[in-house]
XYZ file of C-alpha atoms in Angstrom:
353
model
C -2.463 -7.594 -9.014
C -6.003 -6.838 -7.837
C -5.233 -3.134 -8.232
C -4.145 -3.678 -11.819
C -7.219 -5.734 -12.711
C -9.598 -3.233 -11.142
C -7.946 -0.275 -12.840
C -8.062 -1.979 -16.247
C -11.725 -2.771 -15.791
C -12.483 0.890 -15.346
C -11.209 1.924 -18.783
C -14.756 1.718 -20.136
C -16.054 4.300 -17.678
C -13.279 6.855 -17.554
C -15.518 9.785 -18.319
C -18.021 9.494 -15.493
C -18.939 12.714 -13.733
C -17.585 13.645 -10.297
C -19.299 11.801 -7.481
C -22.003 13.376 -5.425
C -21.087 13.445 -1.754
C -24.148 13.357 0.458
C -22.179 12.799 3.636
C -21.761 15.567 6.139
C -18.785 17.577 4.852
C -15.733 18.259 6.961
C -15.663 21.924 7.960
C -13.277 24.236 6.115
C -12.636 26.227 9.295
C -9.004 25.603 10.338
C -8.961 23.172 13.230
C -6.562 20.467 14.334
C -7.665 17.022 13.190
C -5.480 15.066 15.597
C -4.295 17.248 18.446
C -2.395 14.453 20.166
C -0.454 13.395 17.067
C 3.188 14.484 16.593
C 2.801 14.397 12.814
C 2.322 17.517 10.714
C 1.063 16.060 7.444
C -0.778 13.055 6.144
C 0.353 12.383 2.586
C -2.222 10.558 0.473
C -1.298 8.741 -2.744
C -3.992 8.336 -5.385
C -3.454 5.594 -7.939
C -5.458 7.193 -10.746
C -7.076 5.432 -13.713
C -5.104 3.190 -16.021
C -3.653 4.947 -19.052
C -4.833 8.454 -18.157
C -1.737 9.905 -16.420
C -3.838 11.159 -13.501
C -2.124 9.665 -10.441
C -1.890 12.342 -7.759
C -0.546 13.220 -4.321
C -2.646 15.009 -1.698
C -1.484 16.468 1.614
C -3.642 16.845 4.720
C -2.416 19.320 7.344
C -3.211 17.627 10.655
C -2.774 20.910 12.557
C -5.210 23.021 10.502
C -7.447 20.363 8.990
C -6.852 21.672 5.486
C -6.193 19.428 2.485
C -4.071 20.376 -0.511
C -5.318 18.227 -3.377
C -2.902 17.305 -6.173
C -0.031 19.057 -4.407
C 2.603 17.279 -6.497
C 1.292 18.670 -9.784
C 0.781 22.137 -8.303
C 4.311 22.212 -6.870
C 6.158 20.677 -9.803
C 4.131 21.809 -12.807
C 3.464 18.313 -14.146
C 1.426 15.273 -13.196
C 2.787 12.487 -11.025
C 2.243 9.898 -13.751
C 0.202 6.850 -14.689
C -0.903 4.461 -11.898
C 0.915 5.197 -8.626
C 1.100 1.910 -6.725
C 3.111 2.555 -3.582
C 4.744 5.214 -1.412
C 7.085 5.193 1.583
C 8.832 7.814 3.697
C 12.572 7.225 4.145
C 14.534 9.964 5.853
C 13.124 13.249 4.577
C 12.034 11.886 1.201
C 8.944 10.222 -0.203
C 9.603 7.411 -2.658
C 6.636 6.964 -4.986
C 6.354 4.012 -7.366
C 4.494 4.849 -10.597
C 3.805 1.567 -12.347
C 2.621 2.338 -15.871
C 4.986 5.318 -16.173
C 7.881 3.024 -15.189
C 9.302 5.543 -12.727
C 10.188 6.055 -9.087
C 9.539 9.661 -8.059
C 11.622 10.976 -5.143
C 9.899 13.878 -3.380
C 10.969 16.189 -0.565
C 8.414 15.527 2.182
C 8.440 19.071 3.525
C 7.988 20.917 0.239
C 6.419 18.264 -2.046
C 9.090 19.228 -4.586
C 10.448 16.499 -6.851
C 14.111 15.782 -6.147
C 14.690 13.107 -8.762
C 12.744 10.887 -11.139
C 14.321 7.493 -11.735
C 13.382 5.705 -14.953
C 12.766 1.943 -14.721
C 12.040 1.461 -18.408
C 9.874 -1.579 -19.191
C 10.187 -2.852 -15.610
C 6.672 -1.990 -14.349
C 7.637 -1.170 -10.733
C 5.130 -2.151 -8.039
C 6.220 -1.786 -4.392
C 9.097 -0.276 -2.439
C 10.846 -1.042 0.876
C 13.708 0.863 2.596
C 16.773 -0.788 4.120
C 20.268 0.288 5.138
C 20.594 3.378 2.950
C 18.832 1.956 -0.098
C 15.293 1.382 -1.283
C 14.248 -1.830 -2.988
C 11.608 -1.861 -5.705
C 9.733 -4.939 -6.892
C 9.078 -4.962 -10.632
C 6.849 -7.015 -12.913
C 9.967 -7.657 -14.988
C 10.524 -10.396 -12.361
C 13.287 -8.548 -10.566
C 14.145 -6.380 -7.579
C 15.916 -3.064 -8.185
C 18.188 -1.505 -5.553
C 18.360 2.320 -5.491
C 20.998 4.192 -3.478
C 19.318 6.973 -1.481
C 22.379 9.251 -1.530
C 23.130 9.174 -5.244
C 19.607 8.271 -6.457
C 21.111 5.712 -8.817
C 20.366 2.062 -9.486
C 23.132 0.001 -7.911
C 22.033 -3.647 -8.255
C 19.257 -5.835 -9.632
C 18.173 -9.345 -8.674
C 15.960 -11.846 -10.495
C 13.123 -13.367 -8.458
C 9.815 -15.113 -9.196
C 6.890 -14.128 -11.396
C 5.395 -10.649 -11.030
C 6.747 -9.745 -7.576
C 4.687 -7.507 -5.292
C 5.193 -6.684 -1.581
C 8.618 -7.065 0.002
C 10.378 -6.778 3.355
C 13.940 -7.148 4.678
C 14.606 -9.129 7.882
C 17.966 -10.397 9.200
C 19.766 -9.168 6.063
C 17.481 -11.198 3.810
C 14.878 -9.812 1.461
C 11.538 -11.613 1.210
C 9.328 -10.818 -1.774
C 5.875 -12.048 -2.788
C 5.778 -13.673 -6.235
C 2.176 -13.176 -7.333
C 2.249 -14.440 -10.920
C -0.535 -11.918 -11.389
C 0.152 -11.248 -15.062
C -0.156 -14.981 -15.799
C -3.821 -15.284 -14.790
C -5.162 -17.823 -13.977
C -1.769 -19.455 -13.379
C -0.859 -17.500 -10.249
C 2.383 -18.092 -8.384
C 2.394 -19.253 -4.754
C 5.908 -18.480 -3.583
C 8.102 -16.116 -1.604
C 11.621 -15.497 -2.917
C 14.379 -15.207 -0.317
C 17.243 -12.961 -1.420
C 20.593 -12.820 0.375
C 21.412 -9.125 0.659
C 25.202 -9.463 0.685
C 25.446 -10.918 -2.820
C 21.936 -9.845 -3.829
C 20.995 -13.221 -5.251
C 17.902 -15.351 -4.756
C 18.846 -18.299 -2.561
C 15.535 -20.183 -2.392
C 11.735 -20.012 -2.561
C 9.065 -20.903 -0.011
C 5.513 -21.909 -0.944
C 3.023 -19.804 1.031
C -0.281 -19.809 -0.852
C -1.941 -18.711 -4.073
C -1.185 -15.193 -5.344
C 0.785 -13.639 -2.449
C 0.818 -9.835 -2.556
C 1.698 -8.277 0.814
C 4.244 -9.199 3.474
C 5.209 -7.740 6.858
C 7.651 -8.554 9.636
C 6.185 -9.334 13.058
C 7.656 -10.400 16.393
C 9.603 -13.575 17.105
C 11.184 -13.887 13.647
C 7.925 -14.343 11.823
C 6.399 -12.896 8.663
C 2.732 -12.292 7.865
C 1.701 -12.744 4.228
C -1.524 -11.869 2.424
C -2.436 -14.385 -0.287
C -5.170 -13.113 -2.607
C -6.353 -16.468 -3.923
C -7.890 -16.335 -7.406
C -10.746 -13.884 -6.706
C -13.117 -16.782 -7.290
C -13.288 -20.240 -5.769
C -10.035 -19.772 -3.817
C -10.631 -16.986 -1.274
C -7.955 -14.722 0.134
C -6.198 -15.696 3.365
C -3.252 -14.915 5.641
C -0.177 -17.104 6.018
C 2.382 -17.019 8.826
C 6.030 -17.845 8.106
C 8.336 -18.935 10.926
C 11.809 -17.850 9.827
C 13.597 -20.206 12.214
C 11.930 -23.375 10.957
C 10.826 -21.865 7.610
C 7.450 -23.481 8.193
C 4.230 -21.924 6.879
C 0.907 -21.821 8.741
C -2.256 -20.920 6.854
C -4.839 -18.899 8.795
C -8.501 -19.368 7.963
C -9.463 -15.688 7.949
C -10.412 -14.198 4.586
C -8.637 -10.848 4.282
C -8.295 -8.173 1.587
C -5.634 -6.020 3.265
C -3.881 -5.584 6.607
C -1.478 -3.418 8.578
C 0.569 -4.497 11.612
C 0.423 -2.378 14.770
C 1.213 -3.293 18.409
C 1.279 -7.054 17.807
C -2.046 -6.992 15.977
C -2.876 -7.256 12.312
C -5.629 -4.725 11.587
C -7.593 -6.150 8.667
C -10.516 -5.604 6.386
C -12.192 -8.099 4.100
C -14.202 -6.824 1.142
C -16.714 -9.065 -0.611
C -16.786 -8.161 -4.316
C -20.130 -9.939 -4.717
C -22.070 -8.269 -1.906
C -19.907 -5.107 -1.883
C -19.721 -5.229 1.892
C -16.638 -4.869 4.074
C -15.905 -6.154 7.551
C -13.023 -5.107 9.801
C -11.281 -7.225 12.423
C -7.990 -7.706 14.273
C -5.759 -10.753 14.530
C -3.806 -11.159 17.752
C -0.362 -12.084 16.464
C 0.536 -13.911 19.684
C -2.517 -16.160 19.804
C -3.540 -15.892 16.099
C -7.107 -15.412 17.274
C -9.525 -13.153 15.396
C -10.896 -10.281 17.455
C -13.612 -7.700 16.899
C -12.785 -4.327 15.325
C -15.965 -2.276 15.137
C -15.649 0.995 13.216
C -18.631 3.327 13.375
C -19.471 4.253 9.793
C -17.581 1.504 7.974
C -20.777 0.589 6.095
C -20.648 3.937 4.274
C -17.342 3.019 2.619
C -18.059 1.896 -0.931
C -14.789 0.173 -1.838
C -11.997 -0.005 0.789
C -8.525 0.023 -0.726
C -5.956 0.728 2.013
C -5.709 0.493 5.798
C -3.216 2.239 8.096
C -2.766 3.007 11.789
C -1.251 6.167 13.271
C 1.541 4.773 15.493
C 1.293 7.727 17.882
C -2.380 7.452 18.850
C -3.805 4.295 17.295
C -6.191 6.109 14.943
C -7.283 3.881 12.063
C -7.512 5.033 8.447
C -9.349 3.297 5.629
C -9.344 4.652 2.103
C -12.405 4.448 -0.125
C -11.470 4.121 -3.792
C -15.124 4.543 -4.857
C -15.162 3.461 -8.529
C -11.682 4.491 -9.764
C -13.128 7.234 -11.971
C -14.423 9.626 -9.323
C -12.736 11.067 -6.249
C -11.820 8.743 -3.397
C -11.758 9.405 0.342
C -9.691 8.915 3.450
C -11.776 7.965 6.491
C -10.293 8.296 9.972
C -11.529 6.438 13.053
C -10.318 6.598 16.635
C -8.606 3.612 18.229
C -11.943 2.935 19.949
C -13.756 2.884 16.588
C -15.484 6.289 16.576
C -15.648 8.107 13.250
C -13.439 11.215 13.373
C -13.283 12.754 9.908
C -13.259 12.183 6.165
C -11.302 13.964 3.427
C -12.034 13.828 -0.289
C -8.927 12.875 -2.250
C -7.996 11.917 -5.799
C -8.925 8.924 -7.934
C -8.108 5.480 -6.530
C -6.986 6.554 -3.058
C -4.443 3.851 -2.288
C -1.771 4.735 0.328
C -1.086 7.138 3.181
C 2.160 8.148 4.878
C 2.626 10.148 8.107
C 5.129 12.998 8.199
């Protein structure tokens, strides 16, 4: 919901000029960005500004170092849509959730050509997760939509809690965060558990105020990001033990995370001081460990974090102010700054291909 609130707040400044970039530019001479990575492209999703139909998809060629900005529009002859919230790679296709356009765009990852656009009229789709030949989309209509990846058709829907966000499937059960974000300040605090065989909600677990992101980790556990109320209740991480269905609240304030090699790589952004810190959580001991990234202070407004599974490189997007271009910043596993690429507005998600 934070993304939605931030985007709405930017409606008053939609016509700001393009940002000035005083940082050292990345050279345009073709050169491999990550020579030890097996991936060819880094796809970058840009959320865009609310109500302006300017969401976009960029593609960085990791072998040449070149970036193709707005490749979706250039390839398909029309814009991606209005507020692109999430993107995954499943098989050879990208599945892109476009919230205010009420669509899921299915894109060939090699060509960036649209294969199919699925309308989710009045559902306000938010996040997507792949499982067993289908993708599952959380929607602010308080439901989960199942899409068959062979026929590109909606096969089933399931009612869950208020304003669902992130979701994951483990042991043939779907777990989805019920944020209640559209009912501010009356946020939800629950996770819905959906049995996949009959596709019905079987129960809810209370995890913490305004849950938004969830990931599976080792030993039948789930890690959940609870956003709090952006005021006197700070954000935090919760750990769910699926065997006992007990919930443990961690004391670390966190704005976003990604799981890699039994660690949660995290950043925490203070909206008052406009400063970000990065850290790791050891998922075996639950202890907080240092994650020093050289140049993190130059990032104005972090919005997404990812790790390259092949080499451990760390990526943090900078959304800037949601009216000017954002950036992707890449750091080595040891924390050295490697490169930066200027992307579209509201740089929000990356996928390796």
